[in-house]
């Protein structure tokens, strides 16, 4: 429907500032005799023809209820709203049952009503039997209208539409004859404030009395007014005491304040919680207007991105902010020294995990979790009640995902900070799949040949040596159980992920160092460290002579030429010395610089030229020299392409009641060239 929104001032006489509770009727869906429950549909949002009365007679209009989670306030129903007999509220005897749950499914509002145990109440037993037998087939919902948008008729003969964009159901009643769709007022019930916005069709020109904001396209909300009472009621009101008049004046002033604050929020695009906080705090309209101006100024200073001449403002969803704050708060509780609280996360300080989960769930889904037992609440927060949820009875939040993300971050953090000095001796080259992968070790090119005038270039012959490996998968699973949540056990979020992350890093290191200690065969059938490879020194302690021998052997290593005579020396130099804990002190003493030597024999030529690496997986007296892997291939390690390092996944547990977080590692390591490494058996 094409339309434009204008401000109407003053409001029409049939647009009150407050309305009584409304009613609508719908049929009963299903009955569970064993559980004594009845499932009903309390709204489909269908248009209902109603009549508004004023001094100039009556006005017909269609009332449409918007059905969505943002439009329907289910707080009262989910707090244990009553199931009544024909909307009677004059005593507790008229309550037949209680609303157990209310939810939105598609474009319908549904509720589950529970009757008391048989024998507790005769009236409830009678009503349940009548419903079960199909005698009573209708229910009626009582609700208040909180915000209404009015759409003018498009053509002659049509009536205006009043669309309830925010409304609150209060109770569900079993009725014999559906309530009159045209009846709005039931007795002298309490009225509820309502904000009405009037939208004018595009084909209707505004009158001279309409206030149009052509520059801002803002929507003005008509201030709330009260329909003057009928003459008889006016006589009664004149007879009322002055105290009653003062109360009515105070109520009217509050309605006007609420209406104007709501209009300010809508006009300037303020968040819903901003308007609610200002109303609840009792702030004056002038103070709210100043706060809105401050918010607009702050919004104007936010980062702007210009693309093709159009400015785009980047904003963050409020739900994302809440999720990030809660995640930070849990990480801080698990490890206060590693994670600092920011302003957003500080509001969660002091809460247990169960309190955090309940508050987050209620804030983000609107579903109240009051009155649940500890195990039931833990199951709901962890998303374990899938049987109910699949039927559309329950809403779900992101709380399980937040917990899983916290564990994953701790797991990844522990993995990344674990000692991985072995990576300095090797190079990374990821694999696209799990197939065996052949790595070709190319020789260095022979020397360039002189080309005489008119001569031809000749092709250089290359020789290669193949090494192969395939990725393997390693992994473990950690679980956040219902018991961990109830016990507020932060070990599930700190120590256990830390141990698993470190275990993943140690798995990689073990596979790497096993290549060195096992001294397995290379592609040519000869052991990695072997005299035939020219990388096995004479067993000796770490001293100038043994290091000199090792350095000379590495410098004399040759490329893989087709003819041995054509191979040129690679002139490699050692960059690292690798030792076991048994040789650590010996290596440190030798590599220490001797200051101001008195004679040449006291000069250590290797001081400052080698970086020492000590590895506990090495044992005995053997020590090793490694060239810089940037100058020649040594050992290659690989991850699955796109999943480098530790990868985490989460799911709802099946074997256990909880969330399972899986740490997976697709990894392989293989020595692909022996010429950049040398072993000395030690003394």
XYZ file of C-alpha atoms in Angstrom:
683
model
C 0.000 0.000 0.000
C 1.510 3.265 -1.115
C 1.305 5.855 1.636
C 3.117 8.722 3.256
C 3.128 9.590 6.913
C 2.093 13.029 8.154
C 1.476 14.500 11.574
C -2.092 15.133 12.514
C -2.841 17.868 15.032
C -5.132 17.798 16.880
C -6.037 14.074 16.943
C -9.482 12.934 15.977
C -12.014 12.523 18.750
C -12.110 8.776 18.193
C -8.366 8.430 18.854
C -8.160 8.079 22.648
C -5.003 8.298 24.718
C -5.963 5.081 26.494
C -8.127 2.044 25.727
C -9.693 -0.708 27.830
C -8.673 -4.335 27.442
C -9.876 -5.834 24.129
C -11.035 -9.389 23.393
C -10.891 -11.780 20.457
C -12.087 -15.360 20.051
C -10.509 -18.403 18.402
C -11.059 -22.178 18.560
C -9.333 -24.707 20.803
C -6.585 -26.668 19.003
C -5.930 -29.883 20.946
C -6.392 -31.518 24.359
C -3.993 -33.783 26.287
C -6.139 -35.747 28.761
C -3.195 -37.253 30.666
C -1.374 -33.980 31.254
C -4.657 -32.025 31.537
C -3.394 -29.433 29.071
C -5.080 -27.621 26.208
C -3.243 -25.975 23.320
C -4.986 -22.937 21.871
C -4.372 -20.368 19.169
C -5.063 -17.016 20.773
C -4.392 -14.846 17.708
C -3.974 -15.025 13.946
C -3.828 -11.262 13.501
C -6.920 -11.292 11.260
C -8.771 -8.028 10.723
C -11.782 -7.490 13.008
C -14.469 -4.877 12.214
C -14.971 -2.629 15.242
C -16.924 0.505 16.046
C -15.652 3.575 17.908
C -18.184 5.865 19.603
C -17.847 9.636 19.863
C -19.965 12.782 20.140
C -20.746 12.726 16.423
C -21.918 9.136 16.413
C -19.913 6.009 15.644
C -17.015 5.249 13.303
C -16.306 1.853 11.763
C -12.738 0.635 11.429
C -10.799 -2.618 10.945
C -8.471 -3.591 13.771
C -5.477 -5.733 12.670
C -3.090 -7.298 15.164
C 0.492 -7.598 13.951
C 1.771 -11.065 14.883
C 5.543 -11.184 15.419
C 7.950 -11.500 18.300
C 8.608 -7.761 18.233
C 4.912 -6.842 18.144
C 3.393 -9.201 20.719
C 4.575 -8.711 24.306
C 4.317 -12.233 25.767
C 5.737 -11.278 29.153
C 2.401 -11.383 30.980
C 1.326 -14.713 29.450
C 4.695 -16.391 30.131
C 4.661 -15.122 33.712
C 1.725 -17.437 34.475
C -1.320 -15.602 33.148
C -4.732 -16.940 34.224
C -7.105 -19.035 32.152
C -10.558 -17.660 33.064
C -14.239 -18.416 32.663
C -15.677 -15.802 30.272
C -13.171 -13.039 31.196
C -14.432 -12.928 34.789
C -11.903 -11.229 37.083
C -14.057 -10.672 40.158
C -12.557 -13.481 42.214
C -10.134 -16.391 42.205
C -12.984 -18.884 41.682
C -13.252 -17.748 38.066
C -9.673 -18.931 37.342
C -9.798 -22.400 35.829
C -6.151 -22.914 34.892
C -2.849 -21.240 34.100
C -0.971 -20.374 30.904
C 2.134 -22.564 31.010
C 3.784 -21.192 27.868
C 3.011 -18.756 25.098
C 4.908 -18.448 21.837
C 4.759 -17.132 18.280
C 4.667 -19.737 15.521
C 4.569 -18.338 12.015
C 1.733 -15.827 11.952
C -0.101 -17.318 14.932
C 0.102 -16.742 18.664
C -0.233 -19.976 20.612
C -0.516 -20.893 24.270
C -0.510 -24.056 26.365
C -3.041 -23.990 29.227
C -2.798 -26.398 32.170
C -5.775 -27.332 34.352
C -5.291 -28.349 38.009
C -5.205 -31.985 39.091
C -8.604 -33.614 39.035
C -10.471 -33.056 42.288
C -8.780 -29.798 43.234
C -11.487 -27.553 41.778
C -14.967 -28.597 40.651
C -15.341 -25.678 38.230
C -11.999 -26.472 36.587
C -12.916 -30.171 36.312
C -16.240 -29.260 34.727
C -14.624 -26.884 32.206
C -11.882 -29.379 31.272
C -14.505 -32.087 30.711
C -16.583 -29.719 28.568
C -13.523 -28.824 26.479
C -12.444 -32.472 26.199
C -15.922 -33.493 25.044
C -15.934 -30.715 22.451
C -18.819 -28.862 24.105
C -16.773 -25.733 24.835
C -14.826 -25.061 21.634
C -13.825 -21.418 21.824
C -11.357 -19.313 23.746
C -11.102 -15.536 23.890
C -7.951 -13.541 24.614
C -7.947 -10.330 26.590
C -5.324 -7.806 25.523
C -4.298 -4.165 25.575
C -3.220 -2.038 22.619
C 0.102 -0.306 23.262
C 0.936 1.214 19.868
C -1.409 1.613 16.894
C -0.733 2.825 13.343
C -3.780 4.244 11.522
C -4.102 3.921 7.740
C -6.703 6.102 6.021
C -9.174 4.418 3.588
C -7.958 4.298 -0.001
C -11.301 4.724 -1.698
C -14.883 5.576 -0.970
C -16.695 2.866 0.920
C -13.544 1.552 2.637
C -12.912 1.994 6.325
C -9.661 2.969 7.971
C -7.316 0.311 9.320
C -5.866 0.462 12.808
C -2.849 -1.821 12.919
C -1.639 -2.766 16.403
C 2.155 -2.706 16.073
C 2.620 -3.368 19.785
C 0.082 -5.152 22.021
C 0.023 -7.199 25.212
C -2.195 -10.248 25.893
C -3.185 -10.553 29.579
C -5.416 -13.618 29.921
C -7.129 -16.393 27.987
C -10.776 -17.250 28.682
C -13.021 -20.158 27.769
C -16.264 -18.804 26.315
C -19.537 -20.234 24.992
C -20.415 -17.535 22.480
C -17.509 -15.634 20.915
C -17.259 -12.051 22.082
C -18.875 -9.417 19.891
C -16.160 -8.251 17.462
C -17.556 -4.730 17.578
C -17.482 -4.421 21.348
C -14.493 -2.589 22.690
C -15.482 -1.726 26.245
C -16.301 -4.338 28.863
C -17.764 -2.800 31.988
C -15.639 -0.250 33.815
C -12.288 -1.971 33.404
C -8.893 -0.362 33.758
C -7.651 1.473 30.671
C -4.148 1.225 29.185
C -2.105 3.993 27.466
C -1.919 3.703 23.693
C 0.151 5.625 21.129
C -1.627 6.252 17.812
C 0.170 7.233 14.607
C -1.959 8.361 11.672
C -0.658 7.544 8.189
C -2.175 9.445 5.240
C -2.494 7.752 1.798
C -0.227 9.048 -0.929
C -3.170 10.145 -3.074
C -4.586 12.413 -0.359
C -3.233 15.927 -0.007
C -2.687 17.134 3.572
C -5.065 19.815 4.828
C -4.031 23.212 6.072
C -4.251 21.925 9.645
C -1.744 19.143 9.010
C 1.787 19.773 10.220
C 4.172 18.441 7.559
C 7.915 18.193 8.128
C 9.152 18.359 4.563
C 12.842 18.402 5.439
C 13.062 15.535 7.929
C 10.205 13.195 6.859
C 9.636 12.738 10.592
C 6.435 11.191 11.920
C 4.611 13.213 14.547
C 2.567 11.184 16.979
C -0.745 12.683 18.003
C -0.734 13.572 21.703
C -2.942 11.379 23.841
C -6.375 12.806 24.615
C -9.307 11.510 26.608
C -12.805 11.319 25.130
C -15.101 13.603 27.176
C -17.570 11.623 29.267
C -21.234 11.332 28.408
C -23.552 13.826 30.203
C -24.585 11.337 32.890
C -20.979 10.424 33.549
C -20.088 14.140 33.621
C -22.634 14.755 36.338
C -21.108 11.906 38.334
C -17.614 13.243 37.872
C -18.652 16.703 39.088
C -19.884 15.065 42.234
C -16.589 13.253 42.771
C -14.219 14.562 45.465
C -11.370 16.887 44.539
C -8.918 14.079 45.312
C -10.325 11.982 42.470
C -10.002 14.941 40.089
C -6.357 15.354 41.087
C -5.691 11.670 40.467
C -7.291 11.842 37.041
C -5.259 14.945 36.195
C -2.060 13.213 37.261
C -2.946 10.161 35.167
C -3.686 12.354 32.173
C -0.383 14.233 32.577
C 1.519 10.949 32.702
C -0.208 9.730 29.544
C 0.782 12.897 27.721
C 4.388 12.559 28.960
C 4.595 8.936 27.811
C 3.056 9.812 24.444
C 5.487 12.671 23.784
C 8.559 10.652 24.848
C 7.464 7.780 22.595
C 6.981 10.214 19.706
C 10.475 11.647 20.240
C 11.984 8.174 20.171
C 10.150 7.148 16.995
C 10.860 10.407 15.201
C 14.602 10.263 15.753
C 15.131 6.509 15.487
C 16.094 5.943 19.125
C 16.441 2.335 20.386
C 13.405 0.844 22.121
C 15.295 0.438 25.402
C 16.122 4.181 25.372
C 12.435 5.106 25.315
C 11.576 2.505 27.971
C 14.324 3.743 30.326
C 13.285 7.383 29.955
C 9.653 6.561 30.705
C 10.528 4.348 33.691
C 12.881 6.965 35.180
C 10.165 9.637 35.233
C 12.265 12.011 33.123
C 10.621 15.224 31.954
C 10.005 15.670 28.230
C 12.528 18.542 28.085
C 15.232 16.325 29.610
C 14.437 13.519 27.165
C 14.631 15.960 24.247
C 18.116 17.038 25.425
C 19.194 13.378 25.716
C 17.936 12.711 22.175
C 19.956 15.657 20.830
C 23.075 14.319 22.577
C 22.491 10.890 21.056
C 22.048 12.372 17.573
C 25.295 14.337 17.948
C 27.169 11.234 19.077
C 25.731 9.261 16.159
C 26.897 11.948 13.717
C 30.479 11.554 14.961
C 30.576 7.816 14.253
C 32.854 6.481 11.521
C 31.551 7.057 8.002
C 32.618 5.133 4.902
C 32.182 6.809 1.527
C 31.686 4.594 -1.527
C 30.941 6.137 -4.929
C 29.823 9.354 -3.328
C 27.300 7.673 -0.975
C 28.030 7.774 2.750
C 27.324 4.506 4.538
C 27.266 4.370 8.312
C 28.438 1.177 9.958
C 26.451 0.262 13.027
C 26.554 -2.769 15.255
C 23.460 -4.786 16.095
C 22.445 -4.516 19.745
C 22.288 -8.303 19.989
C 25.893 -8.549 18.816
C 26.939 -6.087 21.522
C 25.190 -8.098 24.237
C 26.693 -11.369 23.000
C 30.211 -9.908 22.888
C 29.828 -8.436 26.382
C 28.605 -11.724 27.866
C 31.397 -13.649 26.167
C 33.995 -11.246 27.576
C 32.459 -11.548 31.061
C 32.681 -15.359 31.030
C 36.251 -15.274 29.696
C 37.183 -12.818 32.449
C 35.710 -15.051 35.131
C 37.610 -18.019 33.731
C 40.908 -16.141 33.461
C 40.884 -12.659 35.071
C 44.548 -12.007 34.313
C 44.218 -12.817 30.608
C 40.936 -11.041 29.800
C 40.022 -7.575 31.058
C 36.446 -6.390 31.555
C 35.207 -3.578 29.327
C 32.293 -1.290 30.149
C 29.737 -3.463 28.354
C 30.888 -6.660 30.090
C 30.977 -5.078 33.547
C 27.182 -5.283 33.897
C 27.475 -9.096 33.996
C 30.002 -8.999 36.836
C 29.102 -11.004 39.937
C 26.562 -13.247 38.169
C 26.782 -17.030 38.156
C 26.703 -18.847 34.826
C 23.046 -19.765 35.393
C 22.150 -16.148 36.155
C 24.018 -14.971 33.065
C 22.222 -17.507 30.892
C 18.767 -16.708 32.268
C 19.241 -12.941 31.889
C 20.674 -13.220 28.368
C 17.926 -15.583 27.225
C 15.168 -13.329 28.516
C 16.744 -10.176 27.040
C 17.255 -11.606 23.572
C 14.196 -13.853 23.120
C 11.559 -12.268 25.347
C 10.801 -15.688 26.850
C 10.690 -15.703 30.647
C 12.391 -18.574 32.453
C 11.030 -17.992 35.933
C 9.863 -20.946 38.004
C 12.083 -23.559 36.335
C 14.117 -26.067 38.348
C 17.899 -25.977 38.105
C 18.198 -28.985 35.801
C 15.290 -27.784 33.645
C 16.786 -24.307 33.402
C 20.224 -25.703 32.528
C 18.688 -27.888 29.813
C 16.809 -24.901 28.394
C 19.916 -22.699 28.380
C 22.024 -25.391 26.715
C 19.346 -26.063 24.100
C 18.895 -29.685 25.158
C 15.080 -29.608 25.094
C 15.043 -30.243 21.344
C 11.890 -32.334 21.511
C 9.863 -29.382 22.741
C 11.638 -26.849 20.596
C 11.051 -28.787 17.394
C 7.321 -28.467 18.041
C 7.567 -24.708 18.090
C 6.805 -24.389 21.786
C 10.049 -22.818 22.870
C 12.264 -20.041 21.631
C 16.036 -20.473 21.587
C 18.860 -18.080 22.293
C 22.521 -17.916 21.367
C 23.682 -18.845 24.877
C 24.972 -22.335 23.874
C 26.892 -20.751 20.984
C 28.413 -18.195 23.370
C 29.577 -20.938 25.746
C 31.008 -22.926 22.858
C 32.772 -19.836 21.545
C 34.290 -19.146 24.973
C 35.683 -22.683 25.145
C 36.951 -22.453 21.553
C 38.758 -19.172 22.273
C 40.439 -20.591 25.367
C 41.342 -23.709 23.403
C 42.821 -21.732 20.517
C 44.625 -19.390 22.883
C 46.285 -22.287 24.726
C 47.241 -23.837 21.389
C 48.813 -20.629 20.105
C 50.866 -19.860 23.223
C 52.281 -23.385 23.591
C 56.027 -23.571 22.755
C 56.428 -24.304 19.040
C 60.080 -23.498 18.409
C 60.297 -26.451 16.029
C 58.553 -24.280 13.418
C 61.713 -22.188 13.175
C 63.508 -25.250 11.780
C 60.912 -26.061 9.110
C 58.595 -24.522 6.540
C 54.831 -24.655 5.992
C 53.134 -25.814 2.791
C 49.422 -26.644 3.170
C 47.665 -29.513 1.384
C 44.305 -29.271 -0.427
C 43.153 -32.792 0.565
C 44.134 -36.015 2.334
C 45.687 -37.751 -0.676
C 49.360 -38.754 -0.607
C 51.325 -35.755 -1.776
C 54.629 -36.030 -3.632
C 57.146 -33.273 -2.905
C 59.749 -32.840 -5.613
C 63.176 -31.828 -4.385
C 64.779 -29.961 -7.278
C 68.506 -29.683 -7.652
C 70.169 -26.340 -8.096
C 70.833 -25.327 -11.682
C 74.308 -25.954 -13.093
C 76.518 -22.953 -13.874
C 75.470 -20.707 -16.718
C 77.360 -21.224 -19.972
C 78.833 -18.504 -22.126
C 76.897 -17.885 -25.312
C 79.109 -16.785 -28.205
C 77.837 -14.559 -30.965
C 75.208 -16.421 -32.939
C 75.369 -19.334 -30.492
C 72.388 -21.228 -29.090
C 71.236 -21.536 -25.520
C 71.377 -25.082 -24.166
C 68.915 -26.662 -21.758
C 70.044 -27.433 -18.236
C 69.414 -30.986 -17.072
C 67.653 -31.233 -13.706
C 67.627 -34.100 -11.271
C 65.078 -34.490 -8.511
C 64.344 -36.629 -5.492
C 60.780 -37.402 -4.431
C 59.489 -37.415 -0.873
C 55.800 -37.968 -0.091
C 53.405 -37.653 2.823
C 49.653 -37.438 3.515
C 47.658 -35.486 6.050
C 46.247 -37.291 9.069
C 43.468 -36.148 11.405
C 43.894 -35.865 15.168
C 41.317 -34.663 17.670
C 39.554 -34.756 21.016
C 36.208 -33.592 22.418
C 35.474 -31.564 25.561
C 31.964 -31.228 26.989
C 30.087 -28.512 28.856
C 27.547 -30.482 30.878
C 24.411 -29.366 32.655
C 26.198 -30.178 35.906
C 29.079 -27.827 34.993
C 26.602 -25.018 34.371
C 24.671 -25.624 37.596
C 27.859 -25.963 39.670
C 29.241 -22.774 38.109
C 32.341 -24.801 37.232
C 34.672 -22.472 35.354
C 37.180 -25.272 34.845
C 35.037 -26.259 31.875
C 35.913 -22.889 30.332
C 39.547 -22.531 31.407
C 41.614 -25.534 32.479
C 40.052 -28.177 30.242
C 40.269 -26.123 27.007
C 43.777 -25.020 27.989
C 44.883 -28.643 28.370
C 43.272 -29.640 25.073
C 44.792 -26.693 23.205
C 48.217 -27.468 24.598
C 47.736 -31.143 23.734
C 47.099 -30.183 20.094
C 50.313 -28.147 19.995
C 52.236 -30.989 21.641
C 50.840 -33.430 19.064
C 52.364 -31.374 16.271
C 55.682 -31.118 18.106
C 55.787 -34.874 18.785
C 55.240 -35.670 15.105
C 57.998 -33.242 14.112
C 60.633 -34.454 16.578
C 59.828 -38.098 15.818
C 61.301 -37.454 12.369
C 64.611 -36.505 13.984
C 64.751 -39.230 16.634
C 63.538 -42.101 14.411
C 66.031 -41.260 11.636
C 63.829 -42.975 9.089
C 64.676 -43.558 5.422
C 64.344 -40.851 2.804
C 63.066 -41.309 -0.734
C 66.419 -42.791 -1.817
C 66.181 -45.548 0.808
C 68.992 -44.092 2.960
C 68.444 -42.917 6.549
C 67.934 -39.179 7.078
C 71.280 -38.823 8.940
C 73.817 -41.045 7.209
C 77.404 -40.886 5.993
C 76.159 -41.373 2.430
C 74.206 -38.133 2.829
C 77.258 -36.320 4.175
C 75.357 -35.094 7.239
C 76.725 -37.324 10.021
C 79.629 -35.863 12.014
C 82.239 -37.570 14.203
C 80.773 -38.075 17.680
C 82.224 -35.453 20.016
C 81.322 -32.837 22.601
C 80.205 -29.365 21.542
C 83.464 -27.549 20.881
C 85.203 -25.589 18.179
C 86.576 -28.694 16.435
C 83.265 -30.571 16.257
C 81.335 -27.498 15.191
C 83.951 -26.687 12.587
C 83.608 -30.194 11.158
C 79.829 -29.898 11.039
C 79.911 -26.487 9.386
C 82.394 -27.738 6.770
C 80.201 -30.746 5.943
C 77.192 -28.475 5.428
C 79.141 -26.042 3.222
C 80.330 -28.924 1.024
C 76.853 -30.321 0.385
C 76.118 -30.368 -3.361
C 73.036 -30.054 -5.524
C 71.362 -33.034 -7.169
C 72.870 -32.754 -10.628
C 72.394 -35.437 -13.236
C 76.147 -35.963 -13.119
C 77.897 -35.756 -9.787
C 80.807 -33.949 -11.412
C 78.488 -31.143 -12.542
C 77.084 -30.531 -9.039
C 78.189 -27.351 -7.328
C 78.581 -26.948 -3.529
C 75.620 -25.251 -1.840
C 77.799 -23.343 0.657
C 75.257 -23.752 3.457
C 75.908 -22.420 6.949
C 74.311 -23.620 10.198
C 71.875 -21.194 11.839
C 70.597 -23.324 14.749
C 72.108 -25.774 17.205
C 69.549 -28.177 18.668
C 70.294 -30.073 21.881
C 68.603 -32.234 24.510
C 68.193 -31.017 28.110
C 71.293 -33.076 28.972
C 73.436 -30.909 26.679
C 71.699 -27.561 27.324
C 74.253 -26.156 29.762
C 77.182 -27.343 27.676
C 75.779 -25.571 24.633
C 75.083 -22.392 26.603
C 78.617 -22.291 28.006
C 80.203 -22.834 24.636
C 78.102 -20.239 22.829
C 78.729 -17.580 25.496
C 80.963 -14.778 24.215
C 84.405 -14.522 25.810
C 85.114 -10.846 26.525
C 88.559 -9.437 25.828
C 90.361 -12.748 25.098
C 94.059 -12.754 25.970
C 94.962 -15.074 23.119
C 93.453 -16.416 19.897
C 92.748 -19.796 21.444
C 90.225 -18.126 23.737
C 88.219 -16.650 20.834
C 84.932 -18.490 20.139
C 84.176 -18.027 16.421
C 80.670 -19.491 16.828
C 79.549 -17.108 19.569
C 76.552 -15.121 18.329
C 76.306 -17.077 15.059
C 74.063 -19.921 16.260
C 70.657 -19.847 17.905
C 70.243 -22.546 20.537
C 67.032 -24.631 20.727
C 66.544 -27.129 23.558
C 63.943 -29.877 23.134
C 62.885 -32.275 25.905
C 61.893 -34.976 23.413
C 65.579 -35.365 22.527
C 67.587 -37.507 24.908
C 71.243 -38.390 25.375
C 74.305 -36.563 24.102
C 73.447 -36.189 20.423
C 73.169 -32.648 19.044
C 72.150 -31.227 15.663
C 72.843 -28.357 13.293
C 70.132 -26.849 11.079
C 70.466 -24.408 8.229
C 67.942 -21.575 7.888
C 64.868 -23.161 6.153
C 64.646 -20.010 4.014
C 67.886 -21.029 2.263
C 67.147 -24.742 1.769
C 64.349 -27.184 2.431
C 64.645 -29.188 5.652
C 61.393 -30.516 7.160
C 58.022 -29.533 5.708
C 54.800 -29.473 7.724
C 51.298 -28.985 6.367
C 47.714 -28.349 7.458
C 44.540 -28.853 5.487
C 44.100 -25.803 3.303
C 41.686 -23.341 4.901
C 41.928 -24.949 8.361
C 45.445 -24.067 9.473
C 46.177 -25.058 13.034
C 43.552 -26.208 15.499
C 39.955 -26.135 14.210
C 36.966 -26.269 16.562
C 33.359 -27.381 16.062
C 30.450 -27.626 18.501
C 27.167 -29.491 18.688
C 24.499 -30.484 21.182
C 25.602 -33.679 22.889
C 23.824 -36.972 22.318
C 25.772 -39.400 24.467
C 26.031 -36.761 27.223
C 23.747 -33.936 28.356
C 25.732 -30.926 27.271
C 27.505 -29.088 24.487
C 30.377 -30.940 22.856
C 33.321 -28.912 21.518
C 35.604 -30.836 19.198
C 39.196 -29.812 18.600
C 40.412 -31.159 15.260
C 43.884 -31.053 13.742
C 44.659 -32.062 10.147
C 48.442 -32.219 10.119
C 51.494 -33.906 8.630
C 55.275 -33.382 8.717
C 58.024 -34.904 6.541
C 61.757 -34.430 6.009
C 62.176 -33.489 2.350
C 65.926 -32.664 2.167
C 68.815 -33.907 4.299
C 71.393 -31.369 3.151
C 70.248 -28.618 5.530
C 70.561 -30.813 8.640
C 73.497 -32.500 10.412
C 73.711 -34.863 13.384
C 76.572 -35.368 15.843
C 76.334 -38.325 18.227
C 78.001 -36.366 21.058
C 80.395 -37.678 23.681
